Short mmCIF file of C-alpha atoms in Angstrom, two decimals:
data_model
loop_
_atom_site.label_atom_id
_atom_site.label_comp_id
_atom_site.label_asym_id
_atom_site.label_seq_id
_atom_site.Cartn_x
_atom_site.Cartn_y
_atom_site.Cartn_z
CA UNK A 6 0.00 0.00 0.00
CA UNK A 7 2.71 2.98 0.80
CA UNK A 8 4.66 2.00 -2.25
CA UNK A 9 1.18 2.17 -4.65
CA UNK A 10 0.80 5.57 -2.63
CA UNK A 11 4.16 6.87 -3.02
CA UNK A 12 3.76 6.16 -6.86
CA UNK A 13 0.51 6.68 -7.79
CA UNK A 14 -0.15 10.10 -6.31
CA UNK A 15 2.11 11.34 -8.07
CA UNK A 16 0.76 10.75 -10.99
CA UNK A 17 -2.45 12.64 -9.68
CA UNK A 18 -1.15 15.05 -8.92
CA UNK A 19 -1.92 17.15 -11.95
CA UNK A 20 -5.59 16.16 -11.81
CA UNK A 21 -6.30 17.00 -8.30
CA UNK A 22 -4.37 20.32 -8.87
CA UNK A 23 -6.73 21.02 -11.68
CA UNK A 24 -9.91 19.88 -9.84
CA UNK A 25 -9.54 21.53 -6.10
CA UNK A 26 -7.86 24.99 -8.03
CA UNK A 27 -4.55 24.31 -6.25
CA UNK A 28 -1.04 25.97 -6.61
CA UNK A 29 2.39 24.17 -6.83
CA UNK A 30 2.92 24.76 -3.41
CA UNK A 31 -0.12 23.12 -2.21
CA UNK A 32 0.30 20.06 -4.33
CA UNK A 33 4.05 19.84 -2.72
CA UNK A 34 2.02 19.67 0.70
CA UNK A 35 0.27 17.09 -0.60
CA UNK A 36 3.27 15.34 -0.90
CA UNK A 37 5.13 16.47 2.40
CA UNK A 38 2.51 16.42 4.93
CA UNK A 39 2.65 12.95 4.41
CA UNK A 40 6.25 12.29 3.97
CA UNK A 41 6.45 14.65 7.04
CA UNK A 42 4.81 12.49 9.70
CA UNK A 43 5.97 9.60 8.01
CA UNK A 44 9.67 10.46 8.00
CA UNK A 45 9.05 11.83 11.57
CA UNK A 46 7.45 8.85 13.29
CA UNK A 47 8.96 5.73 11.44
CA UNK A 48 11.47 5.43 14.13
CA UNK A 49 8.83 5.30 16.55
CA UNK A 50 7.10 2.61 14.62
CA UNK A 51 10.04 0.59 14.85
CA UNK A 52 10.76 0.96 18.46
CA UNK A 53 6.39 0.29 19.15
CA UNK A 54 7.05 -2.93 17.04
CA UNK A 55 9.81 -4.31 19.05
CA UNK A 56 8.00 -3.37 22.22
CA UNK A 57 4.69 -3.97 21.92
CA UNK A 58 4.97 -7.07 18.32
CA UNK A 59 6.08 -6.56 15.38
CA UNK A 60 2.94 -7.82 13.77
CA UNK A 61 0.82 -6.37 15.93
CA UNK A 62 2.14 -2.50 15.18
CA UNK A 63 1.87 -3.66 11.54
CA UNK A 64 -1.95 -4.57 11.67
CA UNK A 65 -2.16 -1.22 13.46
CA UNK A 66 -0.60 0.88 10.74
CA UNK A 67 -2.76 -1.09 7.97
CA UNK A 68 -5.69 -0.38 9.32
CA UNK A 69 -5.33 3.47 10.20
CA UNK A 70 -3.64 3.36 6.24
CA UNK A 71 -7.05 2.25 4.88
CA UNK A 72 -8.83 4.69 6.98
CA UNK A 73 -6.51 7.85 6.12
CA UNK A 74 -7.10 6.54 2.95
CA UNK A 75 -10.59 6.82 2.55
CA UNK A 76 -10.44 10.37 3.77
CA UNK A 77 -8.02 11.53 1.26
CA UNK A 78 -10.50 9.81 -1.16
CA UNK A 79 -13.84 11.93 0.16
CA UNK A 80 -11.81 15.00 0.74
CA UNK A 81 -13.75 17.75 -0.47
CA UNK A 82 -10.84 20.79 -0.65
CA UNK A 83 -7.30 20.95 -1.02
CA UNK A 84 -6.47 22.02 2.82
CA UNK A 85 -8.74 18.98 3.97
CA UNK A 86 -6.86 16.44 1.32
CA UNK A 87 -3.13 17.64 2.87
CA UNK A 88 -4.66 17.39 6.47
CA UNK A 89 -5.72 13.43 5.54
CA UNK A 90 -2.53 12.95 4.09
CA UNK A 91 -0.60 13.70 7.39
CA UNK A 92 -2.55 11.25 9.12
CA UNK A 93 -2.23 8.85 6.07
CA UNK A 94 1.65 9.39 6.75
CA UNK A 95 1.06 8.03 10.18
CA UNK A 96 -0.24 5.06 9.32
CA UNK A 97 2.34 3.92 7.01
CA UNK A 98 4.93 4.96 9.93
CA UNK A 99 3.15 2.32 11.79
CA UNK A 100 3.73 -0.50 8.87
CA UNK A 101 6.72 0.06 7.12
CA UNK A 102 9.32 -0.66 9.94
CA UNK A 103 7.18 -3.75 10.91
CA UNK A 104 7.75 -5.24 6.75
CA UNK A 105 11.41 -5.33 6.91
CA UNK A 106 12.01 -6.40 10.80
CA UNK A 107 9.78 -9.12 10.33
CA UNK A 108 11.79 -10.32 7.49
CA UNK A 109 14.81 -9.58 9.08
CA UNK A 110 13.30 -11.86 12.80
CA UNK A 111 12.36 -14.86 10.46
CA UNK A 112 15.48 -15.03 8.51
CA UNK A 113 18.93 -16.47 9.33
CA UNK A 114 21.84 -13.96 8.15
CA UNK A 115 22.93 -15.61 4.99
CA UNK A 116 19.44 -16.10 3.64
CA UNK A 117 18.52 -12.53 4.70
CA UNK A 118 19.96 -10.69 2.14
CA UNK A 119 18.07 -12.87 -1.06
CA UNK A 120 15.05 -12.47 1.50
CA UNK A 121 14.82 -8.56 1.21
CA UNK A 122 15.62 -8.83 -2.46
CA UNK A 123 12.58 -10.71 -2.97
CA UNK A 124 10.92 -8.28 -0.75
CA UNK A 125 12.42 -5.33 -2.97
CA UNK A 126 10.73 -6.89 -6.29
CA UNK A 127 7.48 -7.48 -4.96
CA UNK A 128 7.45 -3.86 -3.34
CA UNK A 129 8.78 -3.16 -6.61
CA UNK A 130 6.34 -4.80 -8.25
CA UNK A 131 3.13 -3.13 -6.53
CA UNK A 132 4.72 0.00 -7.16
CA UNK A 133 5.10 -0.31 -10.95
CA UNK A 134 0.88 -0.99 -10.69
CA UNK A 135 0.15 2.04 -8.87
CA UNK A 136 1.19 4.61 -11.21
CA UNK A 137 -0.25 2.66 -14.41
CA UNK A 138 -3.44 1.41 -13.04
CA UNK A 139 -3.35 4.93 -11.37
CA UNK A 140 -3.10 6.67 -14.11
CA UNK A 141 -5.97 4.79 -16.21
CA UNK A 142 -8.39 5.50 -13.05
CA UNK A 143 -7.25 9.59 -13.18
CA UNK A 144 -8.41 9.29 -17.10
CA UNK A 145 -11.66 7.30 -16.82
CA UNK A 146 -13.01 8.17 -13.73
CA UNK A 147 -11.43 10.27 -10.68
CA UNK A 148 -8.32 11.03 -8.80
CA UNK A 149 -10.49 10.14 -5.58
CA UNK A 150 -10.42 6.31 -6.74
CA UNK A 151 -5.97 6.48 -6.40
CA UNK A 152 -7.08 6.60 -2.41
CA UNK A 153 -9.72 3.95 -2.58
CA UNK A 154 -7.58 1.60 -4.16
CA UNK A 155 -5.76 1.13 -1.10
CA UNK A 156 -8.84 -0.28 0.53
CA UNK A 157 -9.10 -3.69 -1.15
CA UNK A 158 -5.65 -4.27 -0.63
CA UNK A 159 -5.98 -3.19 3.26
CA UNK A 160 -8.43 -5.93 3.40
CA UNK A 161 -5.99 -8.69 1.57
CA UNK A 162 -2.80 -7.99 3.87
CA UNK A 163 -4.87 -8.09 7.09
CA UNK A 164 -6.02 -11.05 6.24
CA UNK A 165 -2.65 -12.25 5.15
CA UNK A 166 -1.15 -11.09 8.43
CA UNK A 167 -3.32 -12.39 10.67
CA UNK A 168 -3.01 -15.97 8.85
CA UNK A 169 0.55 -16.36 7.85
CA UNK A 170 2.83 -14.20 10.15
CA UNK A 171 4.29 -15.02 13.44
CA UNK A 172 4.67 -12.03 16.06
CA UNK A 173 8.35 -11.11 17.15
CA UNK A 174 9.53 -8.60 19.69
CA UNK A 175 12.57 -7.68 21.38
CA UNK A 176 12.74 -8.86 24.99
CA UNK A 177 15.38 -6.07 25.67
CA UNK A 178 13.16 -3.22 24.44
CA UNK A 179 12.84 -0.23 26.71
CA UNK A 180 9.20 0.22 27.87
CA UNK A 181 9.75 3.78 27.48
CA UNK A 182 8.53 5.51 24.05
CA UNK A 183 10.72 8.68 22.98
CA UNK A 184 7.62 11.00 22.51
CA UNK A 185 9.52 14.09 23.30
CA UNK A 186 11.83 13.17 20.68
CA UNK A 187 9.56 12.30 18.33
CA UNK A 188 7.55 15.63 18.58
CA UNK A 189 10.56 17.90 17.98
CA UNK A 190 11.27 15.74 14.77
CA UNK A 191 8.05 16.61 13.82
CA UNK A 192 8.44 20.04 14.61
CA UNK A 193 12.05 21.04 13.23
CA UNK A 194 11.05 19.13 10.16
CA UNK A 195 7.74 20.58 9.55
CA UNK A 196 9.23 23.90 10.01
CA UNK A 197 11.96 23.26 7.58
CA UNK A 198 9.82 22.01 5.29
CA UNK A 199 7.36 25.25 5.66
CA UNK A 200 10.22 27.66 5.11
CA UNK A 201 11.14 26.18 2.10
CA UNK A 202 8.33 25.63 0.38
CA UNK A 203 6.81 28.66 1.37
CA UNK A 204 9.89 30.85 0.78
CA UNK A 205 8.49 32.27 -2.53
CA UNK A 206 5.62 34.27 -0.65
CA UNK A 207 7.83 35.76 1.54
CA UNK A 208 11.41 35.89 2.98
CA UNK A 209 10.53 36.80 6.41
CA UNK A 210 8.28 34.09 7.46
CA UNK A 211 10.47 31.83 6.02
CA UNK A 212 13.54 32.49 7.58
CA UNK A 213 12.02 32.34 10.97
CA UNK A 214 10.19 29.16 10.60
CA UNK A 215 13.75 27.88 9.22
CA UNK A 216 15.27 29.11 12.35
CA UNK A 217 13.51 27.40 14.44
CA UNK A 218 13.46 24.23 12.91
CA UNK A 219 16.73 24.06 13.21
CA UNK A 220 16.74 24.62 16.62
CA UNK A 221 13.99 21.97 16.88
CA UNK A 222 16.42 19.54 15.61
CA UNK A 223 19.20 20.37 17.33
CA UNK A 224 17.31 20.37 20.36
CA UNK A 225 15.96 16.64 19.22
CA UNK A 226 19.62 14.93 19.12
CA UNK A 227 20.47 16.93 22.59
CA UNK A 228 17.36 14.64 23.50
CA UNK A 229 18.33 11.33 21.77
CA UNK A 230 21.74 11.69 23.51
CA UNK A 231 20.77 12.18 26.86
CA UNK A 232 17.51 9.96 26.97
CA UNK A 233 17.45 6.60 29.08
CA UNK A 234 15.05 5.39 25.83
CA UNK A 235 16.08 7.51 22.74
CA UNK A 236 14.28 6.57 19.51
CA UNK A 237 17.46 6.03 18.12
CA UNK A 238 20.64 5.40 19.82
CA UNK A 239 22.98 7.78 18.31
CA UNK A 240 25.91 4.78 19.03
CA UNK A 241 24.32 2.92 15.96
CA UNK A 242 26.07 5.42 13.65
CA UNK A 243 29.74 4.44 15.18
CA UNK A 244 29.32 1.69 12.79
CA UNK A 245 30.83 2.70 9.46
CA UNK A 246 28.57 0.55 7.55
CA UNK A 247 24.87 2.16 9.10
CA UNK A 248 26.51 5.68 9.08
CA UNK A 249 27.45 4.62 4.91
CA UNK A 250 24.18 3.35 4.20
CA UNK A 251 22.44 6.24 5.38
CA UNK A 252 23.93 8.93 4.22
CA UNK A 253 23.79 7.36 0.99
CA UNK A 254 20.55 6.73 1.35
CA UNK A 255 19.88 10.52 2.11
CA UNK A 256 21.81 11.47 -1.22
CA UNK A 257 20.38 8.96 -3.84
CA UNK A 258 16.71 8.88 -2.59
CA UNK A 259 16.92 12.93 -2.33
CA UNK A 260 18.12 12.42 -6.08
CA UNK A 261 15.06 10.10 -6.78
CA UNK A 262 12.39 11.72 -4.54
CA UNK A 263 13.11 14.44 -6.80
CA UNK A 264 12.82 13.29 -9.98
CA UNK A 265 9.76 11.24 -9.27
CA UNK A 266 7.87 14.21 -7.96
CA UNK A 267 8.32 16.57 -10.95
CA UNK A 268 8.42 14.20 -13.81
CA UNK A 269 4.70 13.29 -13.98
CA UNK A 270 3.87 17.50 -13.78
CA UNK A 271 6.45 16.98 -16.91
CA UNK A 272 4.95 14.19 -18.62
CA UNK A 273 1.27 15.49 -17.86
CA UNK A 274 1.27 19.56 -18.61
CA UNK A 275 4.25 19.91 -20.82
CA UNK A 276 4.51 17.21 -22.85
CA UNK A 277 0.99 16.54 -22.96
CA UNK A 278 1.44 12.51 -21.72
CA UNK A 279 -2.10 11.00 -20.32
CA UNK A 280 -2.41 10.31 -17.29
CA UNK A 281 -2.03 6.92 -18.19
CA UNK A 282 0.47 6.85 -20.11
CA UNK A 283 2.49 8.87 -17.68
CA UNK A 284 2.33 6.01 -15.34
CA UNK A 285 3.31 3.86 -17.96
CA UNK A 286 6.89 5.81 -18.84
CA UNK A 287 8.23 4.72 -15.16
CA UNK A 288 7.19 0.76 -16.17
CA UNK A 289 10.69 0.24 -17.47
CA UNK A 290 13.04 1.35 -14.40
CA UNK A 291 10.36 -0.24 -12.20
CA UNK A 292 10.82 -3.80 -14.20
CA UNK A 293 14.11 -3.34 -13.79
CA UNK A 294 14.16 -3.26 -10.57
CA UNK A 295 11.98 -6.19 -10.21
CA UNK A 296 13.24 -8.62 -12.20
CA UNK A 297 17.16 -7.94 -11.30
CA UNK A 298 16.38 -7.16 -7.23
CA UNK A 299 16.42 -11.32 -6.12
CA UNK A 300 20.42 -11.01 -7.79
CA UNK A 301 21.34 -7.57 -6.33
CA UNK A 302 20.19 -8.79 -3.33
CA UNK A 303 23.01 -10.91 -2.89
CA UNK A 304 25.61 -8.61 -4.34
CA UNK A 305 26.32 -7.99 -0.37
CA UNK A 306 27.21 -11.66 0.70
CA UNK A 307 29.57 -11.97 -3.06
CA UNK A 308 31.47 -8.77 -3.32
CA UNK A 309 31.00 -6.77 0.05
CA UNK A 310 28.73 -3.41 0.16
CA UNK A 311 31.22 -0.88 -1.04
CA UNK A 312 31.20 -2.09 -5.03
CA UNK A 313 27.89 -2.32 -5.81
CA UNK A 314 26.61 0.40 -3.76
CA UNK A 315 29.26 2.40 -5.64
CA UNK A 316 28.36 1.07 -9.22
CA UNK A 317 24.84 1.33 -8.30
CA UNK A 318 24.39 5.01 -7.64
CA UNK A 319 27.00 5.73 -10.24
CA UNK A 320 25.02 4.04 -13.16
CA UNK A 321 21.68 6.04 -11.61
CA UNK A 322 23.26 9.22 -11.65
CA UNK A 323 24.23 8.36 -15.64
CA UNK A 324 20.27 7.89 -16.04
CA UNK A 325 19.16 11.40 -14.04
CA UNK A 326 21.81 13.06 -16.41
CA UNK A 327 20.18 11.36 -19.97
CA UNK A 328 16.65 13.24 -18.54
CA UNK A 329 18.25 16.54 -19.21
CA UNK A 330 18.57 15.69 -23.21
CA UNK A 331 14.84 16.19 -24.11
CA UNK A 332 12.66 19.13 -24.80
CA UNK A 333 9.31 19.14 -25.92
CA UNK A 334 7.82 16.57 -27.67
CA UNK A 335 9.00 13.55 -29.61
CA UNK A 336 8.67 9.78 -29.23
CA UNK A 337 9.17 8.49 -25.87
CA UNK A 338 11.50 5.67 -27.14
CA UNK A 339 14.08 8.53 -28.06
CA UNK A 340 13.57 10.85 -25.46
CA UNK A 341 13.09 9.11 -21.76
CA UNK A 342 12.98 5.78 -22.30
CA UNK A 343 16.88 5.48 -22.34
CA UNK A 344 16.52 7.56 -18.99
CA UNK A 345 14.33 5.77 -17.42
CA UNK A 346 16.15 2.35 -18.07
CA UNK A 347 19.56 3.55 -17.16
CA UNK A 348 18.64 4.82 -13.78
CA UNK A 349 16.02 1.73 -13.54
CA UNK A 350 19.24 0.19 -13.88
CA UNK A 351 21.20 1.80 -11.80
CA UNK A 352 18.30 1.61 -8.65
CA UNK A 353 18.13 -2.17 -8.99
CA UNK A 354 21.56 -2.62 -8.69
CA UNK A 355 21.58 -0.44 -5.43
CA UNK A 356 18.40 -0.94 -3.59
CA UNK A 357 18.94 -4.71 -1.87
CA UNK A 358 22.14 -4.04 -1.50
CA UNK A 359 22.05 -0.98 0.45
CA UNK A 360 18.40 -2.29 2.77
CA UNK A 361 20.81 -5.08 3.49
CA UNK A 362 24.24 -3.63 4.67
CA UNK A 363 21.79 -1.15 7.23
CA UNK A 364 20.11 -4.17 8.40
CA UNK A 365 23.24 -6.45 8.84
CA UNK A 366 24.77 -3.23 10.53
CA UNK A 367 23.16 -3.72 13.48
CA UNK A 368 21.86 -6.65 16.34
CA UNK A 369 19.06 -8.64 15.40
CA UNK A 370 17.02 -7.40 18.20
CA UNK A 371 17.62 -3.61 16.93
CA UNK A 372 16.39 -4.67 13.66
CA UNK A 373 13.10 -2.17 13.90
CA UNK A 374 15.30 0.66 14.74
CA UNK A 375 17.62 -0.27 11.85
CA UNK A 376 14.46 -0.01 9.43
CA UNK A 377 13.14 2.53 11.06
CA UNK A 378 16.16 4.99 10.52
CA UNK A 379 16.98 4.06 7.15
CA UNK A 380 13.26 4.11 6.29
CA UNK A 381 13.13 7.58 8.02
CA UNK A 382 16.46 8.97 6.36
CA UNK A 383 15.03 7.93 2.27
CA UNK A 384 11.60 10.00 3.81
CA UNK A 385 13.42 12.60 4.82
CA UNK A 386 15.66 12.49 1.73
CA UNK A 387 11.96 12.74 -0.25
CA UNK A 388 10.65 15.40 1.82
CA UNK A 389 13.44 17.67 1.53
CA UNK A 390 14.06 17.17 -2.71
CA UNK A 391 11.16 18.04 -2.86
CA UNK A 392 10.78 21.23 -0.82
CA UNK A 393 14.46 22.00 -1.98
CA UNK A 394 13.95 20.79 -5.55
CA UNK A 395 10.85 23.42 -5.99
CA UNK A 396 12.36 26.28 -4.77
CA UNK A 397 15.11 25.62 -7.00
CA UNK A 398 13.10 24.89 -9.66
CA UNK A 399 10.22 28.02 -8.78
CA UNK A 400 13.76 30.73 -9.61
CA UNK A 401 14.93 29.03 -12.36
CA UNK A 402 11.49 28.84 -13.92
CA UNK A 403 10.40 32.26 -13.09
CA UNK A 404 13.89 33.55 -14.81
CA UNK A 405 13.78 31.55 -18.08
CA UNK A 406 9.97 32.68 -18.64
CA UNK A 407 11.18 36.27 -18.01
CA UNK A 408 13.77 35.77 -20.66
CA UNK A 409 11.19 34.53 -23.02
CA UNK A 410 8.10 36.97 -22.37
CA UNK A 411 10.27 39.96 -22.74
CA UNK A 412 10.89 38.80 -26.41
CA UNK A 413 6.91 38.24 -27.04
CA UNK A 414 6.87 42.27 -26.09
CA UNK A 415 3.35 41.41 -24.60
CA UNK A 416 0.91 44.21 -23.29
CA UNK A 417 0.97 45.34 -19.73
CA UNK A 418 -2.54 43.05 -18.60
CA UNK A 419 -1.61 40.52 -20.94
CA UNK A 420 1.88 40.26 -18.79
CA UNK A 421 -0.48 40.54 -15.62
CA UNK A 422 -1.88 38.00 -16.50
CA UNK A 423 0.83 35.53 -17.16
CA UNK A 424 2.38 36.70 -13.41
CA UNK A 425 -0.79 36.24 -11.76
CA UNK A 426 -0.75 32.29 -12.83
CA UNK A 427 3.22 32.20 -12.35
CA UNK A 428 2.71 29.96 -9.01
CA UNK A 429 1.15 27.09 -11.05
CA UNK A 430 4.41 26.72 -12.88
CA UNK A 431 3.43 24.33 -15.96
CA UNK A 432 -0.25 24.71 -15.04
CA UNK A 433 -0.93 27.80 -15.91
CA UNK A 434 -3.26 28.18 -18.76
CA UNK A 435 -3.08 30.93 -21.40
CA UNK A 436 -5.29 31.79 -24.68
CA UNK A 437 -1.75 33.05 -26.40
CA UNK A 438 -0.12 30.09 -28.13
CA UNK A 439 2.95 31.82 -27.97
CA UNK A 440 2.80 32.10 -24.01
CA UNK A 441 1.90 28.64 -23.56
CA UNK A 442 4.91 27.37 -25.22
CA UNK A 443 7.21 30.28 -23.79
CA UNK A 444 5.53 28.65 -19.86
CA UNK A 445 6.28 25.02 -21.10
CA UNK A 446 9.73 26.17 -22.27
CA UNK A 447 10.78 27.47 -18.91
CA UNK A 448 9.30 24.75 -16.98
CA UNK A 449 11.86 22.41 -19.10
CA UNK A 450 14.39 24.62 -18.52
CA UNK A 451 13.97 24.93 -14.79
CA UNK A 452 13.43 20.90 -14.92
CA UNK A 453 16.75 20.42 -16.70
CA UNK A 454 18.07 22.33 -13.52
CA UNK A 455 16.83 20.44 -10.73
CA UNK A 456 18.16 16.91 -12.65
CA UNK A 457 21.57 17.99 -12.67
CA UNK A 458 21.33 18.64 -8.87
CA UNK A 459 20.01 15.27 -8.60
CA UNK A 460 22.99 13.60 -10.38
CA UNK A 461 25.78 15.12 -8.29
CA UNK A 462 23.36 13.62 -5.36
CA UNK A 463 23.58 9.86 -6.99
CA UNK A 464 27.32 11.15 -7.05
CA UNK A 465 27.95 12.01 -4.04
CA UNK A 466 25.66 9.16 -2.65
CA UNK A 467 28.66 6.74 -4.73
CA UNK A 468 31.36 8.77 -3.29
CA UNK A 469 30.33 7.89 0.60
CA UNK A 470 29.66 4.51 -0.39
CA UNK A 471 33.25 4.06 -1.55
CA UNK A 472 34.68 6.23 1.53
CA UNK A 473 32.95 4.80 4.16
CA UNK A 474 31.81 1.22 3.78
CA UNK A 475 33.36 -1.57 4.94
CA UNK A 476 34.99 -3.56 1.96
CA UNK A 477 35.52 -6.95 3.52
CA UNK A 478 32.39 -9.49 2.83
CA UNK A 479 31.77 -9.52 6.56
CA UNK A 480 28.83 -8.20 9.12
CA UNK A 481 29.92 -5.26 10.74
CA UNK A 482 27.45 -5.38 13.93
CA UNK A 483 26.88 -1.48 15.56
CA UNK A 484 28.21 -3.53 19.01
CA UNK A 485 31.37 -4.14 17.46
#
C-alpha cells in the first residue's frame, strides 16, 4: 500500500491540482505532509514494534492506512486532502518498519539478504501498478479512486497477516517511548519544510520558521543523547557501515524523490502525456528493478557493500543526467525511455544491496530501529528534494519565462496576466499560443536544472559509499 501511494499520487497530482484549483505549493504539501509524519514517526514505529509485536504494530498501521485513505479519497478541498494525508503518513509509519524487521526476525543472516531482495521486487512490483493502473483511473473516472484503491488491498494484507505471520519482539526493548523526541522531529522538520516551500511568498516568514526548525532539531539529538530510551541510539552510527548506508541513502533517494515528484507535472502539462500513459513511462526502471532485485540482493554476501553500492548510484546518476537531453515533444522511445532504463538500472543494482548492509549493521534485536532509521532517512531524503527541488526549480522557472516573455513584447494586462498564474508553474493556462509554449519552455528549462542537482546527489551518494563502507564481505554489527 505505501509503495502504490508513493507512486501513484504522483501521478495525480496534476488532476487533483486542476480539480480543487490548487497551486504548486499546495500540491508539494500534498506530498510532504505525508512524507512529514511519516519520516518523523517511522522510528517510533520501529521501536512500538519491538516493544509492543512486530505484527501487531503492523496490523495497526494497515488499518489506520485504509482509513486515512478513505479520507483523502472523500476530501472535499485541497487544505482537507493535505490534512488526511498527514494522518495517512502516520499510518504507514506504523507499517513500514514492521515489513522489513519481520523479514529480518524470520530469517537467518545468509538467507537474509536474497530475502529482502525478494521483498524489494514485490514492493517493486506493486509499485510499478500504482502509477499505471493509477493513471488509467485519473483518465476514466477520478483522482479520488488512487485513495480507494488502497482499501481492497488493506483488506488482503490483514487477512494475510493475521493468517501467515508469526509475532516477534525484542525482549530487551525499553518500555519507554521517545515521545519528546519524536515531537521535535516533527516540529524542526515541519518547520523546515514550511520555510522552504513557502519561501516564494515571503522571505521573512520563512527564515524564521527555518530558524527554528533548526533549533527543533538540534534540540531533538540533545534529546536522543541524553535519553534513558532515545528513539534512536545515536551509538548505531559508530558503525561505518549504518553511518554509509544512510547517508547514501539521504543522497540517492533525495536524487530520486526528486525526480519522481516533478516528472509526472512533466509528462502530464508539458509534454501533454495521459495520465495513463504517464504512469506507464516509469514501467521500465520499475521492471528493472523487479526482475534484477532477487540477484542484487546478494551482491552484499559476493562482493562486500562498497562495489555495488558504488556502481549502483554511479550508473543512476548516468540515467538522471540522460533526462536533461529532451525538450518538448518527440517519441518516448528517443527521449526518456533510455533515462528511465539507465537509472532503472542503476536503482536495482543499489536498492537490496544498500536495505541489506543497514540491516546487517546492526543486532538482530535492533532490527526495527535499523528499518526505522533508514526508512526515516530515504523519507526525509523525499521530503526535503522536494521542498528544496521546488524552490530551486520556482527561480529558475520564473527567470527563463522572463527571458522569453520579454521577447513576445506582450501588453501590460496581458503580462499581468501571465504573473498572476506564475505559481502554477506548468499549469498555468493561457489563450496566447505563444505564451503557452514560452511557460512550457521554462518549466523544461527549470526541470533540466533540478536533474543535474540530482545527479551530483547519486554522485555524491557513490562517493560515501566508496569512503565509508566496509569492503571486507563480513557483518559489521553497531556492538562491534
Amino acid at each position: 500500500m505505501a509503495f502504490i501511494d508513493g507512486t501513484a499520487v504522483n501521478v495525480a497530482l496534476p488532476a487533483l491540482q486542476s480539480a480543487l484549483h490548487a497551486t504548486v505549493s499546495n500540491v508539494q504539501w500534498v506530498i510532504e505532509s505525508y512524507a512529514l509524519l511519516l519520516a518523523s514517526l517511522l522510528l517510533v514505529g520501529g521501536s512500538l514494534g519491538d516493544l509492543f509485536g512486530r505484527r501487531k504494530i503492523f496490523l495497526v498501521g494497515v488499518v489506520f492506512f485504509a482509513a486515512a485513505s478513505a479520507w483523502c479519497g472523500f476530501a472535499g478541498s485541497i487544505d482537507m486532502l493535505i490534512v488526511a494525508r498527514g494522518v495517512q503518513g502516520i499510518g504507514a509509519a506504523l507499517l513500514l518498519p514492521g515489513s522489513l524487521s519481520l523479514i529480518t526476525a524470520s530469517f537467518a543472516e545468509k538467507d537474509r539478504g536474497r530475502a529482502i531482495g525478494v521483498w524489494s521486487g514485490f514492493t517493486t512490483l506493486t509499485a510499478a501498478i500504482g502509477p499505471v493502473f493509477g493513471g488509467w483511473l485519473v483518465e476514466h473516472a477520478s483522482w479520488r479512486w488512487v485513495f480507494f484503491l488502497n482499501l481492497p488491498i488493506a483488506a488482503a494484507v490483514i487477512v494475510i497477516t493475521v493468517c501467515f505471520l508469526t509475532e516477534s519482539r525484542n525482549e530487551k526493548a525499553s518500555s519507554q517511548l521517545d515521545w519528546q523526541g519524536a515531537a521535535l522531529a516533527t516540529l524542526g522538520l515541519g518547520a523546515i519544510t514550511f520555510a522552504l516551500i513557502e519561501a516564494p511568498k515571503g522571505a521573512g516568514r520563512a527564515v524564521i520558521a527555518g530558524a527554528f526548525g533548526t533549533l527543533a532539531l538540534a534540540a531533538f539529538l540533545w534529546v536522543e543523547a541524553h535519553s534513558k530510551a532515545p528513539m534512536v541510539r545515536l551509538s548505531l552510527f559508530k558503525s561505518r557501515n549504518f553511518t554509509g548506508a544512510n547517508l547514501l541513502t539521504l543522497f540517492l533517494y533525495s536524487a530520486l524523490g526528486g525526480i519522481l515528484f516533478f516528472f509526472p507535472l512533466d509528462l502530464i502539462q508539458v509534454q501533454h502525456y495521459t495520465a495513463t500513459q504517464a504512469g506507464a513511462a516509469l514501467l521500465p526502471l520499475i521492471a528493472l528493478m523487479f526482475v534484477l532485485s532477487r540477484w542484487s540482493g546478494g551482491l552484499v554476501a559476493r562482493y562486500g557493500a562498497r562495489w555495488p553500492l558504488t556502481i549502483g548510484p554511479l550508473v543512476a546518476g548516468a540515467g538522471m543526467a540522460l533526462y536533461t537531453f529532451p525538450g518538448i515533444g518527440g517519441s518516448y522511445w528517443t527521449t526518456f525511455f533510455p533515462a528511465v532504463t539507465v537509472l532503472g538500472l542503476g536503482m536495482a543494482i543499489s536498492v537490496a544491496p544498500l536495505t541489506t548492509t543497514v540491516m546487517n549493521a546492526v543486532p538482530e534485536d535492533e532490527a526495527g530501529v535499523a528499518s526505522g532509521v533508514n526508512n526515516a532517512v530515504s523519507r526525509l531524503a523525499s521530503l526535503l528534494a522536494v521542498a528544496v527541488f521546488g524552490l530551486v526549480l520556482y527561480a529558475a522557472f520564473n527567470h527563463a519565462l522572463d527571458r522569453r516573455l520579454e521577447a513576445l513584447q506582450l501588453t501590460p494586462a496581458a503580462r499581468r496576466q501571465v504573473d498572476a498564474a506564475r505559481p502554477q508553474l506548468a499549469a498555468a493556462m493561457n489563450a496566447d499560443p505563444r505564451v503557452e509554449r514560452a511557460i512550457g519552455e521554462a518549466f523544461t528549462s527549470g526541470f533540466r536544472v533540478i536533474l543535474w542537482l540530482a545527479a551530483g546527489l547519486a554522485g555524491a551518494s557513490a562517493v560515501s559509499a566508496w569512503v565509508l563502507l566496509d569492503p571486507k564481505k563480513r557483518r559489521r554489527s553497531a556492538r562491534n
